Tab-separated table of C-alpha atoms in Angstrom:
chain	number	residue	atom	x	y	z
M	8	MET	CA	27.653	25.054	-15.209
M	9	GLU	CA	25.620	21.914	-15.909
M	10	ARG	CA	28.822	19.856	-15.988
M	11	ARG	CA	29.975	21.160	-12.591
M	12	VAL	CA	26.574	20.460	-11.028
M	13	ALA	CA	26.454	16.985	-12.609
M	14	GLU	CA	29.940	16.091	-11.352
M	15	ARG	CA	29.085	17.199	-7.826
M	16	LEU	CA	25.844	15.226	-7.896
M	17	ARG	CA	27.490	12.088	-9.212
M	18	GLY	CA	30.262	12.361	-6.638
M	19	THR	CA	27.639	12.587	-3.890
M	20	LEU	CA	25.048	10.107	-5.142
M	21	GLY	CA	27.179	7.561	-7.046
M	22	PRO	CA	28.641	5.955	-3.893
M	23	LEU	CA	25.041	5.458	-2.673
M	24	GLY	CA	24.004	3.487	-5.762
M	25	LEU	CA	22.035	6.433	-7.194
M	26	GLU	CA	22.332	7.856	-10.725
M	27	ALA	CA	21.667	11.478	-11.771
M	28	HIS	CA	20.737	12.300	-15.387
M	29	ALA	CA	20.420	15.904	-16.590
M	30	PHE	CA	17.552	17.278	-18.667
M	31	LYS	CA	15.855	20.560	-19.507
M	32	VAL	CA	12.342	21.152	-18.211
M	33	GLY	CA	11.343	22.102	-21.767
M	34	TRP	CA	12.163	18.597	-23.076
M	35	TYR	CA	9.814	17.103	-20.493
M	36	ASN	CA	6.993	19.621	-20.966
M	37	ALA	CA	7.167	19.288	-24.768
M	38	VAL	CA	5.906	15.684	-24.693
M	39	LEU	CA	3.122	16.085	-22.110
M	40	GLN	CA	-0.292	17.704	-21.785
M	41	PRO	CA	-0.230	21.106	-19.983
M	42	ALA	CA	-1.831	19.542	-16.885
M	43	PHE	CA	1.405	17.614	-16.308
M	44	HIS	CA	3.898	20.393	-17.065
M	45	LEU	CA	6.581	21.292	-14.553
M	46	PRO	CA	6.071	24.958	-13.571
M	47	TYR	CA	9.529	26.241	-14.550
M	48	PRO	CA	11.013	28.045	-17.589
M	49	GLU	CA	11.869	25.607	-20.374
M	50	ASP	CA	15.666	26.035	-20.091
M	51	THR	CA	15.682	25.191	-16.349
M	52	LEU	CA	18.243	22.521	-15.400
M	53	ALA	CA	16.826	19.370	-13.804
M	54	PHE	CA	18.071	15.874	-12.961
M	55	VAL	CA	16.136	12.626	-12.730
M	56	ILE	CA	17.444	10.354	-9.957
M	57	LEU	CA	17.484	6.564	-10.353
M	58	SER	CA	18.276	3.884	-7.791
M	59	THR	CA	20.412	1.003	-9.090
M	60	PRO	CA	20.615	-2.520	-7.617
M	61	SER	CA	23.525	-1.532	-5.345
M	62	MET	CA	21.464	1.137	-3.550
M	63	PHE	CA	20.016	-1.519	-1.236
M	64	ASP	CA	23.421	-2.331	0.307
M	65	LYS	CA	25.147	1.020	-0.186
M	66	ALA	CA	22.387	3.350	1.042
M	67	LEU	CA	19.319	1.601	2.485
M	68	LYS	CA	20.892	-0.807	4.962
M	69	PRO	CA	23.381	1.748	6.390
M	70	PHE	CA	20.536	4.294	6.638
M	71	VAL	CA	18.309	1.843	8.526
M	72	ASN	CA	21.123	0.920	10.930
M	73	LYS	CA	21.850	4.574	11.652
M	74	GLU	CA	18.316	5.975	11.731
M	75	ARG	CA	16.574	2.901	13.163
M	76	LEU	CA	14.494	4.803	15.727
M	77	LYS	CA	13.485	7.584	13.330
M	78	ILE	CA	11.965	5.413	10.592
M	79	ILE	CA	8.224	5.977	10.644
M	80	ARG	CA	7.171	5.403	7.023
M	81	ASP	CA	8.480	3.435	4.038
M	82	PRO	CA	12.228	2.936	4.697
M	83	VAL	CA	13.242	3.259	1.017
M	84	ASP	CA	11.273	6.502	0.554
M	85	GLN	CA	12.697	7.863	3.779
M	86	CYS	CA	16.264	6.861	2.825
M	87	VAL	CA	16.034	8.514	-0.611
M	88	SER	CA	14.398	11.613	0.902
M	89	HIS	CA	17.211	11.865	3.446
M	90	HIS	CA	19.973	11.660	0.852
M	91	LEU	CA	18.355	13.980	-1.710
M	92	SER	CA	17.654	16.553	0.993
M	93	ARG	CA	21.327	16.392	1.979
M	94	VAL	CA	22.278	17.054	-1.657
M	95	LYS	CA	20.863	20.552	-1.192
M	96	GLU	CA	23.618	21.217	1.362
M	97	LYS	CA	26.178	20.686	-1.424
M	98	PHE	CA	24.733	23.707	-3.264
M	99	PRO	CA	24.483	26.412	-0.575
M	100	ASP	CA	24.374	29.205	-3.178
M	101	GLN	CA	21.676	27.595	-5.323
M	102	ARG	CA	17.971	27.015	-4.916
M	103	VAL	CA	17.339	23.276	-5.278
M	104	ASP	CA	13.775	21.946	-5.487
M	105	VAL	CA	13.224	18.245	-4.820
M	106	MET	CA	10.290	16.151	-6.036
M	107	PHE	CA	9.821	12.509	-5.046
M	108	ASP	CA	8.188	9.784	-7.126
M	109	TYR	CA	5.520	9.146	-4.460
M	110	GLU	CA	4.370	12.774	-4.082
M	111	MET	CA	0.936	13.830	-5.295
M	112	LEU	CA	-0.613	17.192	-6.147
M	113	PRO	CA	-3.908	18.232	-4.459
M	114	SER	CA	-5.615	17.043	-7.684
M	115	ARG	CA	-4.238	13.524	-6.935
M	116	LYS	CA	-2.059	13.674	-10.038
M	117	PRO	CA	1.600	12.738	-9.459
M	118	LYS	CA	3.949	15.715	-9.117
M	119	PHE	CA	5.880	14.405	-12.103
M	120	LEU	CA	5.682	11.472	-14.519
M	121	ALA	CA	8.759	9.479	-13.613
M	122	GLN	CA	9.097	7.345	-16.734
M	123	THR	CA	8.719	10.341	-19.071
M	124	ALA	CA	11.449	12.172	-17.131
M	125	ALA	CA	13.793	9.175	-17.399
M	126	HIS	CA	13.168	8.921	-21.154
M	127	VAL	CA	13.732	12.608	-22.014
M	128	ALA	CA	16.919	12.612	-19.905
M	129	GLY	CA	18.264	9.634	-21.866
M	130	ALA	CA	18.445	7.557	-18.678
M	131	ALA	CA	16.120	4.712	-19.715
M	132	TYR	CA	13.893	4.018	-22.709
M	133	TYR	CA	10.152	4.315	-22.001
M	134	TYR	CA	8.510	1.564	-24.068
M	135	GLN	CA	4.834	2.203	-24.724
M	136	ARG	CA	2.044	0.768	-26.797
M	137	LYS	CA	2.803	3.272	-29.564
M	138	ASP	CA	6.245	1.634	-29.983
M	139	VAL	CA	4.549	-1.522	-31.315
M	140	LYS	CA	3.422	-1.349	-34.961
M	141	LEU	CA	1.080	-4.374	-34.999
M	142	ASP	CA	-0.807	-3.925	-31.729
M	143	PRO	CA	-2.199	-7.301	-30.502
M	144	TRP	CA	-4.142	-6.008	-27.475
M	145	GLY	CA	-7.391	-4.606	-28.886
M	146	LYS	CA	-9.257	-2.643	-26.219
M	147	LYS	CA	-7.067	-3.746	-23.292
M	148	LYS	CA	-5.351	-1.037	-21.249
M	149	ILE	CA	-1.587	-1.394	-21.738
M	150	PHE	CA	0.848	0.459	-19.475
M	151	GLY	CA	4.356	1.389	-20.614
M	152	VAL	CA	7.593	0.562	-18.813
M	153	CYS	CA	11.150	1.942	-18.744
M	154	ILE	CA	14.124	-0.304	-19.463
M	155	HIS	CA	17.647	0.733	-18.481
M	156	PRO	CA	20.438	-0.253	-20.923
M	157	LYS	CA	22.576	-1.658	-18.098
M	158	TYR	CA	20.045	-2.819	-15.473
M	159	GLY	CA	17.034	-3.764	-17.620
M	160	GLY	CA	14.082	-3.462	-15.237
M	161	TRP	CA	16.214	-3.807	-12.090
M	162	PHE	CA	16.132	-0.138	-11.109
M	163	ALA	CA	13.667	2.515	-9.924
M	164	ILE	CA	13.045	6.201	-10.605
M	165	ARG	CA	13.107	7.988	-7.253
M	166	GLY	CA	12.871	11.727	-7.778
M	167	LEU	CA	13.803	14.965	-9.489
M	168	LEU	CA	16.253	17.690	-8.517
M	169	LEU	CA	15.468	21.059	-10.111
M	170	PHE	CA	17.776	24.074	-10.191
M	171	PRO	CA	15.462	27.067	-10.892
M	172	ASP	CA	18.335	29.586	-10.973
M	173	ILE	CA	20.353	27.651	-13.572
M	174	GLN	CA	19.305	28.014	-17.211
M	175	VAL	CA	20.961	25.739	-19.790
M	176	PRO	CA	19.722	26.826	-23.252
M	177	PHE	CA	22.527	24.951	-25.035
M	178	LEU	CA	22.212	21.610	-23.247
M	179	GLU	CA	22.048	18.837	-25.863
M	180	GLN	CA	19.445	16.141	-25.437
M	181	PRO	CA	20.790	12.565	-25.346
M	182	ALA	CA	18.597	9.856	-26.869
M	183	PRO	CA	17.774	6.958	-24.531
M	184	VAL	CA	19.307	3.645	-25.602
M	185	ASP	CA	16.733	1.624	-27.552
M	186	CYS	CA	17.817	-1.711	-26.084
M	187	VAL	CA	14.551	-3.598	-26.827
M	188	SER	CA	14.664	-2.916	-30.528
M	189	THR	CA	12.612	-5.684	-32.155
M	190	GLU	CA	8.837	-5.749	-32.471
M	191	GLU	CA	8.677	-9.245	-30.948
M	192	LYS	CA	10.720	-8.258	-27.895
M	193	ARG	CA	8.670	-5.097	-27.316
M	194	ILE	CA	5.435	-7.107	-27.402
M	195	GLU	CA	6.979	-9.645	-25.009
M	196	LEU	CA	8.097	-6.842	-22.675
M	197	LEU	CA	4.698	-5.131	-22.531
M	198	GLU	CA	2.900	-8.493	-22.175
M	199	GLN	CA	5.112	-9.519	-19.258
M	200	PHE	CA	4.916	-6.121	-17.560
M	201	ASN	CA	1.138	-5.771	-17.869
M	202	PHE	CA	-0.009	-9.345	-17.264
M	203	HIS	CA	2.788	-11.115	-15.365
M	204	TRP	CA	4.611	-8.289	-13.548
M	205	GLN	CA	4.651	-10.187	-10.239
M	206	ASP	CA	7.155	-12.756	-11.527
M	207	GLY	CA	9.568	-9.985	-12.601
M	208	ARG	CA	10.457	-11.617	-15.926
M	209	TYR	CA	10.067	-8.300	-17.743
M	210	ARG	CA	13.102	-7.010	-15.819
M	211	ASP	CA	15.342	-9.461	-17.706
M	212	ILE	CA	14.055	-8.619	-21.196
M	213	ILE	CA	17.675	-7.745	-22.044
M	214	GLU	CA	20.928	-9.175	-20.735
M	215	VAL	CA	21.635	-7.147	-17.606
M	216	LYS	CA	24.950	-6.291	-15.951
M	217	GLU	CA	23.518	-6.298	-12.428
M	218	ARG	CA	20.212	-7.253	-10.803
M	219	TYR	CA	18.687	-7.149	-7.324
M	220	SER	CA	20.180	-9.535	-4.766
M	221	GLU	CA	17.957	-12.350	-3.424
M	222	GLU	CA	17.604	-10.372	-0.193
M	223	GLN	CA	16.486	-7.309	-2.109
M	224	LYS	CA	14.040	-9.299	-4.267
M	225	THR	CA	12.482	-10.737	-1.111
M	226	TYR	CA	12.234	-7.269	0.399
M	227	PHE	CA	10.385	-5.730	-2.557
M	228	ALA	CA	8.166	-8.825	-3.002
M	229	THR	CA	7.006	-8.526	0.619
M	230	PRO	CA	3.873	-6.439	1.379
M	231	PRO	CA	4.978	-2.974	2.620
M	232	ALA	CA	3.574	-3.474	6.129
M	233	GLU	CA	5.777	-6.562	6.617
M	234	ARG	CA	9.022	-5.080	5.248
M	235	PHE	CA	9.921	-3.487	8.587
M	236	ARG	CA	10.500	-6.936	10.053
M	237	LEU	CA	12.909	-7.889	7.240
M	238	LEU	CA	15.092	-4.887	8.086
M	239	GLY	CA	15.014	-5.685	11.784
M	240	LEU	CA	12.675	-2.806	12.568
M	241	SER	CA	9.897	-3.206	15.083
M	242	GLN	CA	6.274	-2.875	13.989
M	243	GLU	CA	5.978	0.088	16.394
M	244	ALA	CA	8.341	2.032	14.112
M	245	GLN	CA	5.701	1.852	11.421
């Protein structure tokens, strides 16, 4: 069942520059405090959805051209929301719950921890302070970051698709690819991400197969309020 769902998802989302990676809710809940657990049985089938560099040209720009007058909030969020909501139509006999990376609970906690989901699904390795043996940072707060084996840091985690009626007790957990395997490189990665993230160097910590285009880099480096202009949208749309 998982294989059929995965094939249908990849056939739908792949041409849009989106990846779908399967996991069991239990894998995710097992590594988090109860406050962050997903409220589903542990064998529930879920998928974490990533956007790859090609999503900008394959999904965002066509979406903006088509829905120009209906864009009233962040165009990327609205584009991903549109396409993931349409995925539900591909499964008319299944309940499909969608969570987006920007959604918050009433407690102001995120609905899900995106990087943890990507790690347990084997989609990208979540490098954290605990992955460094000789910690050089003392009392500084150090945030972790996911690295994709193909795209390095040139990708984003956009949402979850959950299938509450599909239980997959025998699904085998894939390990994420540990592509930043040396102590020195991990320290360099976390240093760059925490203290120099604006220059984006952390994204190229490994040799990548594809990165954002110059147009896309400019778009994401521009303050959100000014991005509408780059896509040819009027400020009134915002």
